[in-house]
mmCIF file of C-alpha atoms in Angstrom:
data_model
loop_
_atom_site.group_PDB
_atom_site.id
_atom_site.type_symbol
_atom_site.label_atom_id
_atom_site.label_comp_id
_atom_site.label_asym_id
_atom_site.label_seq_id
_atom_site.Cartn_x
_atom_site.Cartn_y
_atom_site.Cartn_z
ATOM 1 C CA MET A 3 63.238 -24.520 -31.037
ATOM 2 C CA LYS A 4 60.407 -23.777 -33.771
ATOM 3 C CA LYS A 5 59.365 -27.437 -33.699
ATOM 4 C CA TYR A 6 59.062 -27.288 -29.904
ATOM 5 C CA ASN A 7 56.943 -24.463 -30.416
ATOM 6 C CA PHE A 8 54.747 -25.778 -32.334
ATOM 7 C CA ILE A 9 54.417 -28.512 -30.221
ATOM 8 C CA TYR A 10 53.169 -26.203 -27.507
ATOM 9 C CA LEU A 11 50.886 -24.567 -29.714
ATOM 10 C CA ALA A 12 49.087 -27.824 -30.625
ATOM 11 C CA VAL A 13 48.793 -28.900 -26.788
ATOM 12 C CA PHE A 14 47.680 -25.959 -26.097
ATOM 13 C CA VAL A 15 45.313 -25.634 -28.664
ATOM 14 C CA MET A 16 43.657 -29.049 -27.720
ATOM 15 C CA LEU A 17 43.299 -28.016 -24.192
ATOM 16 C CA LEU A 18 41.134 -25.077 -25.302
ATOM 17 C CA ALA A 19 39.362 -27.656 -27.227
ATOM 18 C CA SER A 20 38.797 -30.225 -24.094
ATOM 19 C CA CYS A 21 37.471 -27.323 -21.741
ATOM 20 C CA ALA A 22 35.044 -25.727 -24.760
ATOM 21 C CA VAL A 23 33.066 -29.037 -24.806
ATOM 22 C CA ARG A 24 32.321 -28.367 -21.014
ATOM 23 C CA LYS A 25 30.814 -24.708 -21.599
ATOM 24 C CA PRO A 26 27.636 -24.272 -22.985
ATOM 25 C CA SER A 27 27.210 -23.322 -26.750
ATOM 26 C CA GLY A 28 25.020 -22.742 -29.570
ATOM 27 C CA HIS A 29 22.784 -19.977 -29.948
ATOM 28 C CA HIS A 30 19.731 -21.108 -27.944
ATOM 29 C CA VAL A 31 21.542 -20.834 -24.705
ATOM 30 C CA GLY A 32 20.437 -17.515 -23.821
ATOM 31 C CA VAL A 33 16.728 -18.771 -24.120
ATOM 32 C CA LEU A 34 17.065 -22.001 -22.733
ATOM 33 C CA VAL A 35 18.680 -21.131 -19.259
ATOM 34 C CA GLY A 36 16.983 -18.522 -16.405
ATOM 35 C CA LYS A 37 13.941 -19.432 -17.906
ATOM 36 C CA GLN A 38 10.762 -21.708 -16.641
ATOM 37 C CA TRP A 39 9.425 -24.567 -18.904
ATOM 38 C CA GLN A 40 5.682 -26.725 -18.343
ATOM 39 C CA LEU A 41 6.251 -29.835 -19.182
ATOM 40 C CA VAL A 42 3.363 -30.561 -22.208
ATOM 41 C CA GLU A 43 4.085 -33.824 -23.668
ATOM 42 C CA LEU A 44 6.358 -37.051 -22.318
ATOM 43 C CA GLN A 45 7.083 -40.217 -23.620
ATOM 44 C CA GLY A 46 4.726 -39.096 -26.700
ATOM 45 C CA GLU A 47 1.916 -38.801 -24.186
ATOM 46 C CA ALA A 48 0.092 -35.218 -23.179
ATOM 47 C CA VAL A 49 1.041 -34.192 -20.145
ATOM 48 C CA PRO A 50 -2.167 -31.992 -18.027
ATOM 49 C CA ALA A 51 -1.489 -28.797 -17.273
ATOM 50 C CA LYS A 52 -1.853 -29.653 -13.204
ATOM 51 C CA VAL A 53 -0.576 -32.721 -11.782
ATOM 52 C CA ASN A 54 -1.603 -33.074 -8.462
ATOM 53 C CA GLY A 55 -2.971 -29.622 -8.375
ATOM 54 C CA LYS A 56 0.511 -28.177 -9.598
ATOM 55 C CA MET A 57 2.054 -27.419 -13.028
ATOM 56 C CA PRO A 58 4.877 -29.641 -14.008
ATOM 57 C CA PHE A 59 7.938 -27.724 -14.868
ATOM 58 C CA LEU A 60 11.541 -27.472 -15.559
ATOM 59 C CA LYS A 61 14.021 -24.635 -14.523
ATOM 60 C CA LEU A 62 17.855 -24.440 -15.387
ATOM 61 C CA ASP A 63 19.964 -21.905 -13.308
ATOM 62 C CA GLU A 64 22.692 -20.613 -15.251
ATOM 63 C CA GLU A 65 24.714 -19.119 -12.468
ATOM 64 C CA LYS A 66 24.628 -22.275 -10.327
ATOM 65 C CA GLY A 67 24.805 -25.095 -13.051
ATOM 66 C CA ARG A 68 21.531 -26.469 -11.599
ATOM 67 C CA TYR A 69 17.931 -27.760 -12.624
ATOM 68 C CA SER A 70 15.441 -27.608 -10.653
ATOM 69 C CA ALA A 71 11.586 -29.447 -11.923
ATOM 70 C CA SER A 72 8.586 -31.206 -10.439
ATOM 71 C CA GLY A 73 6.094 -33.831 -11.960
ATOM 72 C CA GLY A 74 3.138 -32.381 -9.844
ATOM 73 C CA CYS A 75 4.607 -33.870 -6.522
ATOM 74 C CA ASN A 76 8.248 -33.579 -5.247
ATOM 75 C CA GLY A 77 10.408 -31.394 -6.175
ATOM 76 C CA ILE A 78 13.250 -33.004 -8.457
ATOM 77 C CA GLY A 79 16.815 -31.293 -8.846
ATOM 78 C CA GLY A 80 20.368 -31.328 -9.348
ATOM 79 C CA GLU A 81 23.031 -30.357 -11.405
ATOM 80 C CA TYR A 82 23.181 -29.995 -15.771
ATOM 81 C CA THR A 83 25.958 -29.324 -18.185
ATOM 82 C CA LEU A 84 25.194 -27.985 -21.285
ATOM 83 C CA GLN A 85 27.984 -29.421 -24.021
ATOM 84 C CA LYS A 86 28.515 -28.707 -27.870
ATOM 85 C CA ASN A 87 26.637 -29.870 -30.643
ATOM 86 C CA ASN A 88 23.228 -28.880 -28.260
ATOM 87 C CA GLY A 89 24.289 -31.723 -25.843
ATOM 88 C CA ILE A 90 22.905 -31.744 -22.399
ATOM 89 C CA THR A 91 23.670 -34.055 -19.067
ATOM 90 C CA PHE A 92 21.523 -34.438 -15.761
ATOM 91 C CA SER A 93 22.645 -35.520 -12.332
ATOM 92 C CA ARG A 94 20.522 -36.576 -9.806
ATOM 93 C CA GLY A 95 20.560 -34.403 -6.633
ATOM 94 C CA MET A 96 18.315 -34.306 -3.626
ATOM 95 C CA SER A 97 14.593 -34.005 -4.112
ATOM 96 C CA THR A 98 11.768 -34.027 -1.515
ATOM 97 C CA MET A 99 9.739 -37.448 -0.772
ATOM 98 C CA MET A 100 6.153 -37.181 -0.533
ATOM 99 C CA ALA A 101 3.835 -39.778 -1.894
ATOM 100 C CA CYS A 102 0.991 -38.330 -4.269
ATOM 101 C CA ALA A 103 -2.013 -39.719 -6.040
ATOM 102 C CA ASP A 104 -0.670 -39.330 -9.118
ATOM 103 C CA MET A 105 3.014 -39.977 -9.160
ATOM 104 C CA ARG A 106 3.169 -41.346 -13.344
ATOM 105 C CA VAL A 107 4.546 -38.027 -14.357
ATOM 106 C CA GLU A 108 7.415 -37.678 -11.524
ATOM 107 C CA ASN A 109 8.148 -41.247 -12.563
ATOM 108 C CA GLY A 110 8.871 -40.198 -16.081
ATOM 109 C CA LEU A 111 10.481 -37.145 -15.535
ATOM 110 C CA ARG A 112 13.223 -39.155 -13.131
ATOM 111 C CA THR A 113 13.759 -41.575 -16.236
ATOM 112 C CA LEU A 114 13.998 -38.506 -18.618
ATOM 113 C CA PHE A 115 16.794 -36.766 -16.827
ATOM 114 C CA GLU A 116 18.732 -40.326 -17.066
ATOM 115 C CA GLU A 117 18.330 -40.462 -20.824
ATOM 116 C CA ALA A 118 17.897 -36.800 -22.141
ATOM 117 C CA ASP A 119 21.339 -36.105 -23.712
ATOM 118 C CA THR A 120 20.171 -33.285 -26.528
ATOM 119 C CA TYR A 121 18.443 -30.144 -26.680
ATOM 120 C CA THR A 122 16.520 -27.834 -28.934
ATOM 121 C CA VAL A 123 14.837 -24.618 -28.821
ATOM 122 C CA ASP A 124 11.993 -23.447 -31.356
ATOM 123 C CA GLU A 125 10.629 -20.523 -30.670
ATOM 124 C CA ASN A 126 8.740 -20.986 -27.217
ATOM 125 C CA THR A 127 9.363 -24.741 -27.453
ATOM 126 C CA LEU A 128 12.161 -26.680 -25.702
ATOM 127 C CA ILE A 129 12.638 -30.787 -26.748
ATOM 128 C CA LEU A 130 14.657 -33.301 -24.981
ATOM 129 C CA SER A 131 15.716 -36.380 -26.773
ATOM 130 C CA LYS A 132 18.159 -39.093 -26.642
ATOM 131 C CA GLY A 133 20.633 -38.439 -29.610
ATOM 132 C CA LYS A 134 20.467 -35.750 -32.191
ATOM 133 C CA ASN A 135 18.079 -37.439 -34.652
ATOM 134 C CA GLY A 136 16.252 -39.282 -31.603
ATOM 135 C CA ALA A 137 12.841 -39.125 -31.161
ATOM 136 C CA ALA A 138 11.275 -36.327 -28.632
ATOM 137 C CA LEU A 139 11.257 -37.893 -25.189
ATOM 138 C CA ALA A 140 9.772 -34.548 -23.578
ATOM 139 C CA LYS A 141 8.205 -31.095 -25.015
ATOM 140 C CA PHE A 142 7.938 -28.245 -22.599
ATOM 141 C CA THR A 143 6.408 -24.585 -23.438
ATOM 142 C CA LEU A 144 8.047 -21.238 -22.017
ATOM 143 C CA VAL A 145 6.283 -19.812 -19.008
ATOM 144 C CA SER A 146 5.742 -16.123 -19.235
ATOM 145 C CA ASP A 147 7.261 -13.741 -16.280
ATOM 146 C CA GLN A 148 5.306 -14.334 -13.210
ATOM 147 C CA SER A 149 6.349 -11.164 -11.585
ATOM 148 C CA ASP A 150 3.220 -9.341 -11.885
ATOM 149 C CA LYS A 151 1.285 -12.660 -10.284
ATOM 150 C CA LEU A 152 3.599 -11.526 -6.969
ATOM 151 C CA ALA A 153 1.463 -7.997 -6.003
ATOM 152 C CA GLY A 154 -0.633 -8.483 -3.106
ATOM 153 C CA THR A 155 -0.954 -9.690 0.348
ATOM 154 C CA TRP A 156 0.327 -13.296 0.974
ATOM 155 C CA GLU A 157 -0.211 -15.311 4.535
ATOM 156 C CA LEU A 158 2.284 -18.289 5.056
ATOM 157 C CA ASP A 159 0.811 -22.118 4.971
ATOM 158 C CA TYR A 160 4.373 -23.981 4.809
ATOM 159 C CA ILE A 161 7.776 -23.265 6.578
ATOM 160 C CA MET A 162 10.782 -25.457 6.215
ATOM 161 C CA GLU A 163 12.268 -27.098 9.806
ATOM 162 C CA ALA A 164 8.847 -26.301 11.457
ATOM 163 C CA ASP A 165 7.925 -29.694 13.103
ATOM 164 C CA ASP A 166 4.686 -28.380 13.979
ATOM 165 C CA PHE A 167 3.767 -25.289 11.774
ATOM 166 C CA ASN A 168 0.172 -24.672 13.643
ATOM 167 C CA THR A 169 2.022 -24.484 17.187
ATOM 168 C CA LEU A 170 5.000 -22.565 15.833
ATOM 169 C CA TYR A 171 2.154 -19.606 14.641
ATOM 170 C CA SER A 172 -0.403 -20.063 16.586
ATOM 171 C CA SER A 173 -1.121 -16.443 17.544
ATOM 172 C CA ARG A 174 -0.314 -14.749 13.976
ATOM 173 C CA LYS A 175 1.203 -16.294 10.804
ATOM 174 C CA PRO A 176 3.572 -14.283 8.922
ATOM 175 C CA THR A 177 2.282 -12.242 5.690
ATOM 176 C CA ILE A 178 4.315 -10.428 3.127
ATOM 177 C CA ILE A 179 3.195 -7.617 1.034
ATOM 178 C CA PHE A 180 4.660 -6.866 -2.543
ATOM 179 C CA ASP A 181 4.872 -3.372 -4.165
ATOM 180 C CA MET A 182 6.125 -4.615 -7.685
ATOM 181 C CA ALA A 183 6.572 -0.818 -8.677
ATOM 182 C CA GLU A 184 8.587 0.063 -5.732
ATOM 183 C CA LYS A 185 10.537 -3.487 -5.799
ATOM 184 C CA LYS A 186 9.766 -3.694 -2.155
ATOM 185 C CA VAL A 187 7.826 -5.701 0.127
ATOM 186 C CA ASN A 188 6.858 -5.417 4.040
ATOM 187 C CA GLY A 189 4.831 -7.808 6.228
ATOM 188 C CA ASN A 190 4.915 -9.113 9.521
ATOM 189 C CA SER A 191 7.073 -12.298 10.695
ATOM 190 C CA SER A 192 4.478 -13.542 13.459
ATOM 191 C CA CYS A 193 5.277 -10.778 15.646
ATOM 192 C CA ASN A 194 7.364 -7.563 14.400
ATOM 193 C CA ASN A 195 6.829 -5.983 10.966
ATOM 194 C CA PHE A 196 9.304 -5.565 8.353
ATOM 195 C CA SER A 197 10.380 -4.018 5.234
ATOM 196 C CA GLY A 198 12.908 -4.244 2.574
ATOM 197 C CA ASN A 199 13.863 -4.598 -1.166
ATOM 198 C CA VAL A 200 13.101 -7.750 -3.397
ATOM 199 C CA LYS A 201 14.956 -8.597 -6.679
ATOM 200 C CA ILE A 202 13.320 -10.458 -9.158
ATOM 201 C CA ASP A 203 14.850 -11.851 -12.080
ATOM 202 C CA GLY A 204 12.391 -14.287 -14.032
ATOM 203 C CA HIS A 205 11.702 -16.672 -11.608
ATOM 204 C CA ALA A 206 14.883 -16.328 -9.278
ATOM 205 C CA ILE A 207 14.084 -13.489 -5.903
ATOM 206 C CA SER A 208 15.952 -12.294 -3.143
ATOM 207 C CA PHE A 209 15.022 -10.354 -0.630
ATOM 208 C CA GLY A 210 17.208 -7.534 1.692
ATOM 209 C CA PRO A 211 18.323 -6.126 3.298
ATOM 210 C CA LEU A 212 15.302 -5.993 5.296
ATOM 211 C CA MET A 213 14.539 -3.622 8.481
ATOM 212 C CA SER A 214 12.642 -4.817 11.355
ATOM 213 C CA THR A 215 10.715 -3.318 14.519
ATOM 214 C CA LYS A 216 12.522 -5.073 17.878
ATOM 215 C CA MET A 217 9.549 -6.126 19.517
ATOM 216 C CA ALA A 218 10.467 -9.192 22.117
ATOM 217 C CA CYS A 219 8.698 -11.775 20.914
ATOM 218 C CA PRO A 220 7.681 -15.309 22.827
ATOM 219 C CA GLY A 221 8.768 -18.567 20.822
ATOM 220 C CA ASN A 222 11.090 -18.811 18.225
ATOM 221 C CA GLY A 223 8.534 -18.495 15.031
ATOM 222 C CA GLU A 224 10.192 -15.218 14.100
ATOM 223 C CA GLN A 225 13.611 -16.554 14.057
ATOM 224 C CA VAL A 226 12.641 -19.646 12.097
ATOM 225 C CA PHE A 227 10.692 -17.128 9.445
ATOM 226 C CA LEU A 228 13.518 -14.930 9.041
ATOM 227 C CA LYS A 229 15.997 -17.575 9.084
ATOM 228 C CA ASN A 230 14.302 -19.116 6.316
ATOM 229 C CA ILE A 231 13.545 -16.242 3.919
ATOM 230 C CA GLU A 232 17.475 -15.302 3.631
ATOM 231 C CA ARG A 233 17.693 -18.738 1.872
ATOM 232 C CA VAL A 234 14.843 -18.609 -0.837
ATOM 233 C CA THR A 235 16.671 -18.166 -4.373
ATOM 234 C CA SER A 236 13.344 -18.765 -6.429
ATOM 235 C CA PHE A 237 9.659 -18.569 -6.609
ATOM 236 C CA ASP A 238 6.577 -20.149 -8.714
ATOM 237 C CA VAL A 239 3.460 -18.897 -8.450
ATOM 238 C CA GLN A 240 -0.139 -21.291 -9.294
ATOM 239 C CA ASP A 241 -3.477 -19.835 -8.672
ATOM 240 C CA SER A 242 -3.865 -18.211 -5.356
ATOM 241 C CA VAL A 243 -0.521 -20.631 -3.993
ATOM 242 C CA LEU A 244 2.954 -18.704 -3.938
ATOM 243 C CA THR A 245 6.021 -21.550 -3.580
ATOM 244 C CA MET A 246 9.220 -20.072 -2.445
ATOM 245 C CA MET A 247 12.458 -22.327 -2.795
ATOM 246 C CA MET A 248 15.771 -22.862 -1.990
ATOM 247 C CA ASP A 249 17.396 -24.910 -5.735
ATOM 248 C CA ASP A 250 14.956 -27.461 -5.742
ATOM 249 C CA ILE A 251 13.807 -27.719 -2.310
ATOM 250 C CA VAL A 252 10.338 -26.028 -1.493
ATOM 251 C CA VAL A 253 11.212 -23.540 1.607
ATOM 252 C CA MET A 254 8.057 -21.296 2.060
ATOM 253 C CA ARG A 255 4.389 -22.034 0.702
ATOM 254 C CA TRP A 256 2.021 -19.056 0.488
ATOM 255 C CA ASN A 257 -1.827 -18.741 0.085
ATOM 256 C CA LYS A 258 -2.821 -15.158 -1.555
ATOM 257 C CA LYS A 259 -5.382 -13.331 1.129
#
């Protein structure tokens, strides 16, 4: 009986060990995930602060196990897995398909996610490499919390699933106002006024419940707006442009008024 108990114990330990490989490990995990990292070096070459007018970045969502990134043009994303000994793997998911003037950094990022298998974090610097002792494939610096940049009034400039934005909002574009002290928002959905709570954690954001006035509205601009604001899970602010995303897909884009 003792022999069988020893066998069962050995099998149980082996199963635990195999599961541990799939779990995040290392004391850097807490400062790695849930942050936004700005790409500053790729394949040994410096990356401009802005490419096509946008900041190249990487973000890892701990809860969903997904990453989102941009090389200054399209949103790139998919799933990632953290492994023991600072291992990391990326799998490609959906991305937008815009053509931009400068695609070099974006193309380099796509190659990076295919090759990188190791990460290191040193204070505010994240390095992705191939192999524990391999040369750095990319370097990122930590982006500070942007929630303070949300304060004020924003006017909608783009929304997902709108074939003709200007026709959809020909009379009035939706607006949103952030009150960061009270953690509340209010605005206009192109017809009715709305207000409610906003929850922000780093670059993660969610709205609700939202209350609205009840005027009858022509067209379906308000319905499109309310449907898409519920999809938003993260945000990014660059100068006077606020981008709201669902995972790695751009849902809304706003201009500061």
